[in-house]
Short mmCIF file of C-alpha atoms in Angstrom, two decimals:
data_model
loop_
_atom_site.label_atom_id
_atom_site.label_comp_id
_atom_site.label_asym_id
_atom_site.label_seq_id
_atom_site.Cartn_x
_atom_site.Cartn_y
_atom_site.Cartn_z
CA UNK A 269 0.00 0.00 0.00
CA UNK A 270 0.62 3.28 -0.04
CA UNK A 271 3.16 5.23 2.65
CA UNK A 272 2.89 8.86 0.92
CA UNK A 273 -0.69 10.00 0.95
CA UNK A 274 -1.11 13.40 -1.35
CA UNK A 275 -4.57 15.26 -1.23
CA UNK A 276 -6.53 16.10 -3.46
CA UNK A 277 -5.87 13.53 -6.10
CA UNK A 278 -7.22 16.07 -8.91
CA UNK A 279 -8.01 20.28 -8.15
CA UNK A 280 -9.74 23.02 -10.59
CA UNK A 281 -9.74 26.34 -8.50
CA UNK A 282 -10.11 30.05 -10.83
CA UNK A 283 -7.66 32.45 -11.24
CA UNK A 284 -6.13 34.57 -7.93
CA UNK A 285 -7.48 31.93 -5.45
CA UNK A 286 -5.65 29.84 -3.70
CA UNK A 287 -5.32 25.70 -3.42
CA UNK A 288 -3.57 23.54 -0.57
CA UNK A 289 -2.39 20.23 -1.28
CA UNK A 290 -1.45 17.63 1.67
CA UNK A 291 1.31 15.49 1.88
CA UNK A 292 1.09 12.91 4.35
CA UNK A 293 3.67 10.41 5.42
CA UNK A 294 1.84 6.94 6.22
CA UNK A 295 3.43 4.50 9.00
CA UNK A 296 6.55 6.46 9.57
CA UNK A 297 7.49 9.84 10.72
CA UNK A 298 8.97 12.01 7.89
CA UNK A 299 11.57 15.08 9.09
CA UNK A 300 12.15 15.96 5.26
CA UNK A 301 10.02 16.71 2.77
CA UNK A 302 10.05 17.31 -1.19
CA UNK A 303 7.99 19.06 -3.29
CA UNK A 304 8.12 18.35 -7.05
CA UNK A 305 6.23 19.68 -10.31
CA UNK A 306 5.81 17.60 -13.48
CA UNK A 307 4.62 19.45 -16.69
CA UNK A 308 3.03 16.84 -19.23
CA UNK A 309 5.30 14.19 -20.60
CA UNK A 310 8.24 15.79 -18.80
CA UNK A 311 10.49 15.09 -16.18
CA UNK A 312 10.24 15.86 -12.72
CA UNK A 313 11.95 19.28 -11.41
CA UNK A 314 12.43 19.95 -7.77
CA UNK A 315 10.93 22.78 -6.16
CA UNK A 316 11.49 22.65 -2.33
CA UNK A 317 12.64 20.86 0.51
CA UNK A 318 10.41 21.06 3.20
CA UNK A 319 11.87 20.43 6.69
CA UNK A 320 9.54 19.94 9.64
CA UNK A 321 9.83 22.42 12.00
CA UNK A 322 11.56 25.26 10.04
CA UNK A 323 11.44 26.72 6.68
CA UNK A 324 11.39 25.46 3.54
CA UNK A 325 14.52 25.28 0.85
CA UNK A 326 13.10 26.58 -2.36
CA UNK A 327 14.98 26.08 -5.39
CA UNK A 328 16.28 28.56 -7.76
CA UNK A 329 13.82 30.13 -9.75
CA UNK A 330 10.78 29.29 -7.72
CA UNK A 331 8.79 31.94 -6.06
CA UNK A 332 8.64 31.12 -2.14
CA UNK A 333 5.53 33.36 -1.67
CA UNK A 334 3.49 31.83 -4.62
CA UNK A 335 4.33 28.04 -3.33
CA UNK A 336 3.75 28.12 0.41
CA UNK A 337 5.16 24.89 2.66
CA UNK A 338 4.12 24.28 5.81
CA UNK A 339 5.78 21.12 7.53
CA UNK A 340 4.32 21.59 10.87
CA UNK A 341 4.35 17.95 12.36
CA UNK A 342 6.68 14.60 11.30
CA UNK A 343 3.69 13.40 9.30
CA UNK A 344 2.24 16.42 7.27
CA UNK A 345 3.55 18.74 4.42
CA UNK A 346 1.58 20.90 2.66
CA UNK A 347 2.01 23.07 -0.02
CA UNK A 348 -0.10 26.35 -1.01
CA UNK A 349 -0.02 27.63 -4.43
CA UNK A 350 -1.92 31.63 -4.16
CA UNK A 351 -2.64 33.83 -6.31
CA UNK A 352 -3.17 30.90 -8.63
CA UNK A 353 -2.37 31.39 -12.43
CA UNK A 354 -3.29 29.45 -15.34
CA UNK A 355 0.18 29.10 -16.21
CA UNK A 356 0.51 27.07 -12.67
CA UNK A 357 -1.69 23.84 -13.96
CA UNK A 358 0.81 20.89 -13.64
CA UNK A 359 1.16 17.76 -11.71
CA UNK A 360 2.50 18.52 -8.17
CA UNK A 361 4.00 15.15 -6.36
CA UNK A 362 5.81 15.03 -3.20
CA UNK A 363 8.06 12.66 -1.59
CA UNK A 364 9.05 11.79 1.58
CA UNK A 365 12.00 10.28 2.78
CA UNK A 366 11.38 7.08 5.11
CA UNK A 367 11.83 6.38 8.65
CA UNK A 368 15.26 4.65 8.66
CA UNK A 369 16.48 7.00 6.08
CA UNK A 370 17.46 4.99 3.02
CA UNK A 371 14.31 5.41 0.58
CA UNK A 372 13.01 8.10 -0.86
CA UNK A 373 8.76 7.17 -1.04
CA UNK A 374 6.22 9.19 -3.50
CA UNK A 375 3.00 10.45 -3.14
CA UNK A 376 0.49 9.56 -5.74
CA UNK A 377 0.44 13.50 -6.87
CA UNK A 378 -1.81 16.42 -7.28
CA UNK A 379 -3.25 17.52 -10.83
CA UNK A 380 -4.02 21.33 -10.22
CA UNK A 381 -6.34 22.65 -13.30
CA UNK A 382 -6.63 26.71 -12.77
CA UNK A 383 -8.71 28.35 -15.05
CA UNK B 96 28.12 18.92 -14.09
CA UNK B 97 25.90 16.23 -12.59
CA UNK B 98 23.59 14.64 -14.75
CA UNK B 99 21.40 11.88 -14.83
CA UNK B 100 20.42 10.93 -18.99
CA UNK B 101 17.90 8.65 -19.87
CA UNK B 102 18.53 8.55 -24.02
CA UNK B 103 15.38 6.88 -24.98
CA UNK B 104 12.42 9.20 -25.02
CA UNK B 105 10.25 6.31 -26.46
CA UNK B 106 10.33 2.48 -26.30
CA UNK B 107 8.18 -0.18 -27.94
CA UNK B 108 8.09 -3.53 -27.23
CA UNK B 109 6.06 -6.66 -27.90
CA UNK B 110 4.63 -8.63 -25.49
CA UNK B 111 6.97 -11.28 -23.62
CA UNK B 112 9.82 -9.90 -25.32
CA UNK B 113 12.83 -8.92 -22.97
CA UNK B 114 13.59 -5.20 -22.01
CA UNK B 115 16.52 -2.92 -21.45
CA UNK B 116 15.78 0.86 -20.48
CA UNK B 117 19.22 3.02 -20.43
CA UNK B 118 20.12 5.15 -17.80
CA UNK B 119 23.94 6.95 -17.59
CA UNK B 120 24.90 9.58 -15.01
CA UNK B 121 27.68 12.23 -14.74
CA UNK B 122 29.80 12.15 -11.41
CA UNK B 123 33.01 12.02 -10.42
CA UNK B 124 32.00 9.24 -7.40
CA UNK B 125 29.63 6.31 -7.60
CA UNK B 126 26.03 8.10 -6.45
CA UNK B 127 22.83 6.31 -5.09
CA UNK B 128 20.73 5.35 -8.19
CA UNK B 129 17.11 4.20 -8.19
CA UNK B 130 14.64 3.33 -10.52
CA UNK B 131 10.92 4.62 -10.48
CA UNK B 132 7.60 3.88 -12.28
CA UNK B 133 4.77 6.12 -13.33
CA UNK B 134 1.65 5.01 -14.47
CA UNK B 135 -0.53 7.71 -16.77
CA UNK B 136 -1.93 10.58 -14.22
CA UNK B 137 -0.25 9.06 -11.16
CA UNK B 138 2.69 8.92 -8.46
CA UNK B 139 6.04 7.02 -8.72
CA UNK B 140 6.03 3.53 -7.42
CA UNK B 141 9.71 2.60 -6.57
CA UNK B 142 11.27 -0.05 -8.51
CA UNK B 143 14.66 -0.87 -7.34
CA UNK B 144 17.43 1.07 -5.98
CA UNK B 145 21.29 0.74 -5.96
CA UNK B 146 23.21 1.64 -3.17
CA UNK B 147 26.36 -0.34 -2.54
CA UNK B 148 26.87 -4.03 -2.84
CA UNK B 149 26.33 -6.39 -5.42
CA UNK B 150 26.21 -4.73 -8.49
CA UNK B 151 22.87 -6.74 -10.19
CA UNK B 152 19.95 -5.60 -8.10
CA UNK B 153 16.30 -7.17 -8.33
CA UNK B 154 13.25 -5.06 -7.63
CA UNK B 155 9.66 -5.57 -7.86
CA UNK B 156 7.36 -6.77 -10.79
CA UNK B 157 10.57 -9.02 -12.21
CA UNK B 158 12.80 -6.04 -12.59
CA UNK B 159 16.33 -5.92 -12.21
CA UNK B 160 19.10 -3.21 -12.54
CA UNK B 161 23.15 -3.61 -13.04
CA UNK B 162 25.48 -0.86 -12.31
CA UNK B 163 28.55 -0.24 -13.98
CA UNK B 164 30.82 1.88 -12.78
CA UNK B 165 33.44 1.60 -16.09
CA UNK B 166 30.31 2.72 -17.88
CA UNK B 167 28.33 5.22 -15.02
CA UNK B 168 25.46 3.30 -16.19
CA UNK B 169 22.41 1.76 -14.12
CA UNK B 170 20.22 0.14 -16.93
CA UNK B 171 16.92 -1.57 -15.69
CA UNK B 172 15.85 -4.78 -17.59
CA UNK B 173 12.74 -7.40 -17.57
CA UNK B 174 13.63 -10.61 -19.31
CA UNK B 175 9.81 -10.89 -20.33
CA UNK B 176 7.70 -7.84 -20.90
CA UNK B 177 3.92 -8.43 -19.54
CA UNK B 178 1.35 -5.24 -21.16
CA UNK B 179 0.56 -4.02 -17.84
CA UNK B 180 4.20 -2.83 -17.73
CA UNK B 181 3.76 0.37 -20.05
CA UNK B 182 3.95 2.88 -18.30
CA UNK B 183 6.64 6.06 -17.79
CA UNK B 184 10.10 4.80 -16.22
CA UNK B 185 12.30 7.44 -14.79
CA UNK B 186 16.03 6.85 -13.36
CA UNK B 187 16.99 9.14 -10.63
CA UNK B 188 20.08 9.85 -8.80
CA UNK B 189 21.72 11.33 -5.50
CA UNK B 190 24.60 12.05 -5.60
CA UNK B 191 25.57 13.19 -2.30
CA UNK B 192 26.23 9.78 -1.09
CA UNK B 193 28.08 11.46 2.02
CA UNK B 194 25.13 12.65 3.13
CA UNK B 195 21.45 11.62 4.65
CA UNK B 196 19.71 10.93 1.23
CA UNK B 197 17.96 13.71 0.02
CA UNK B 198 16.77 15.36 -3.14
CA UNK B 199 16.72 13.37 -6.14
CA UNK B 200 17.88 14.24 -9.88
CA UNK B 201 15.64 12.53 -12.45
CA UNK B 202 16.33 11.61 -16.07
CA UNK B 203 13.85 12.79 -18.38
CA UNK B 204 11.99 9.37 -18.32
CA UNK B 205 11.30 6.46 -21.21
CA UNK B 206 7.70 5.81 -21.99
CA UNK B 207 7.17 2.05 -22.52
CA UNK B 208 4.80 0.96 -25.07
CA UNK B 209 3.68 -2.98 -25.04
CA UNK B 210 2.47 -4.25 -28.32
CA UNK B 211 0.14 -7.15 -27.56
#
């Protein structure tokens, strides 16, 4: 089964609101945190590293006060995209890395639709 | 520069036919390397990963990965494809071995197409 829960599976929100999408960590606490973004047929490309307890490492070129993390307990990320644009529709997936430290575990992503 | 190259966009094979998915990586040292599966519209599903060790690794589904060192290469193969393995197949790398793992580089993924 699953051990990275994201939610919701599939979002359509209009322009200039914002969505938050939940990253859970199933069966094991999870101090670190990653937030990714998949455009159609592409690759995925890091956007932050969310650390519980403190803020989150954003990676160049993405805006830290359009993506919002929150990593407030060992089992929950989440990640706020405001002031959504069209331009921000993609596939957001996060990971988490496991208990003991050696596996990196996905969640089953996010499609955001803004129109 | 590190990289991680996966340098087949597009794969097609036919039913029960064996399968070998490229993966190379730039580095001066010998990085963690895993393999990942996407199905259409959904997460990655771990196949296999390489840390150390014996060099031919087996995952899940009848998957297995060799690393070469000589070569920096980590290709995945499945002697006998079944169709419910199409899907997207993405190669990813850390390379900060020296270090708690952390963020992952991916390749830019093979799609797998099964003929029946």
């Amino acid at each position: 089964g699953a051990v990275v829960s994201q939610h919701p599976s599939r979002v359509i929100c209009k322009s200039g609101t914002s969505v938050k999408i939940e990253c859970r960590s199933l069966d094991f606490q999870a101090t670190t945190m990653f937030w990714y973004r998949q455009f159609p047929k592409q690759s995925l490309m890091l956007m932050a590293t969310s650390n519980e307890g403190s803020k989150a490492t954003y990676e160049q070129g993405v805006e830290k006060d359009k993506f919002l993390i929150n990593h407030a307990s060992l089992t929950l990320s989440t990640l706020t995209v405001t002031s959504a644009h069209p331009e921000d529709s993609s596939f957001y997936i996060c990971s988490a890395r496991s208990g003991n430290g050696n596996t990196i575990y996905f969640g089953e992503g996010s499609w955001l639709t803004v129109v | 520069a590190q990289s991680v190259t996966q340098p087949d966009i597009h794969i097609t094979v036919s039913e029960g036919a064996s399968l070998e998915l490229r993966c190379n990586y730039s580095y001066g040292a010998t990085p963690y390397l895993f393999w990942y599966v996407q199905s259409p519209g959904q997460g990655l599903q771990l196949l296999l990963k390489y840390f150390s060790g014996d060099t031919l690794v087996q995952g899940i589904k009848g998957f297995e990965a060799e690393f070469k060192r000589s070569q920096s290469s980590f290709n995945l193969r499945k002697p006998s494809v079944h169709w419910s393995d199409a899907a997207e197949y993405f190669c990813a790398v850390y390379f900060d071995r020296g270090s708690t793992l952390g963020r992952l580089y991916f390749g830019r993924g093979t799609q797998l197409t099964v003929w029946p």
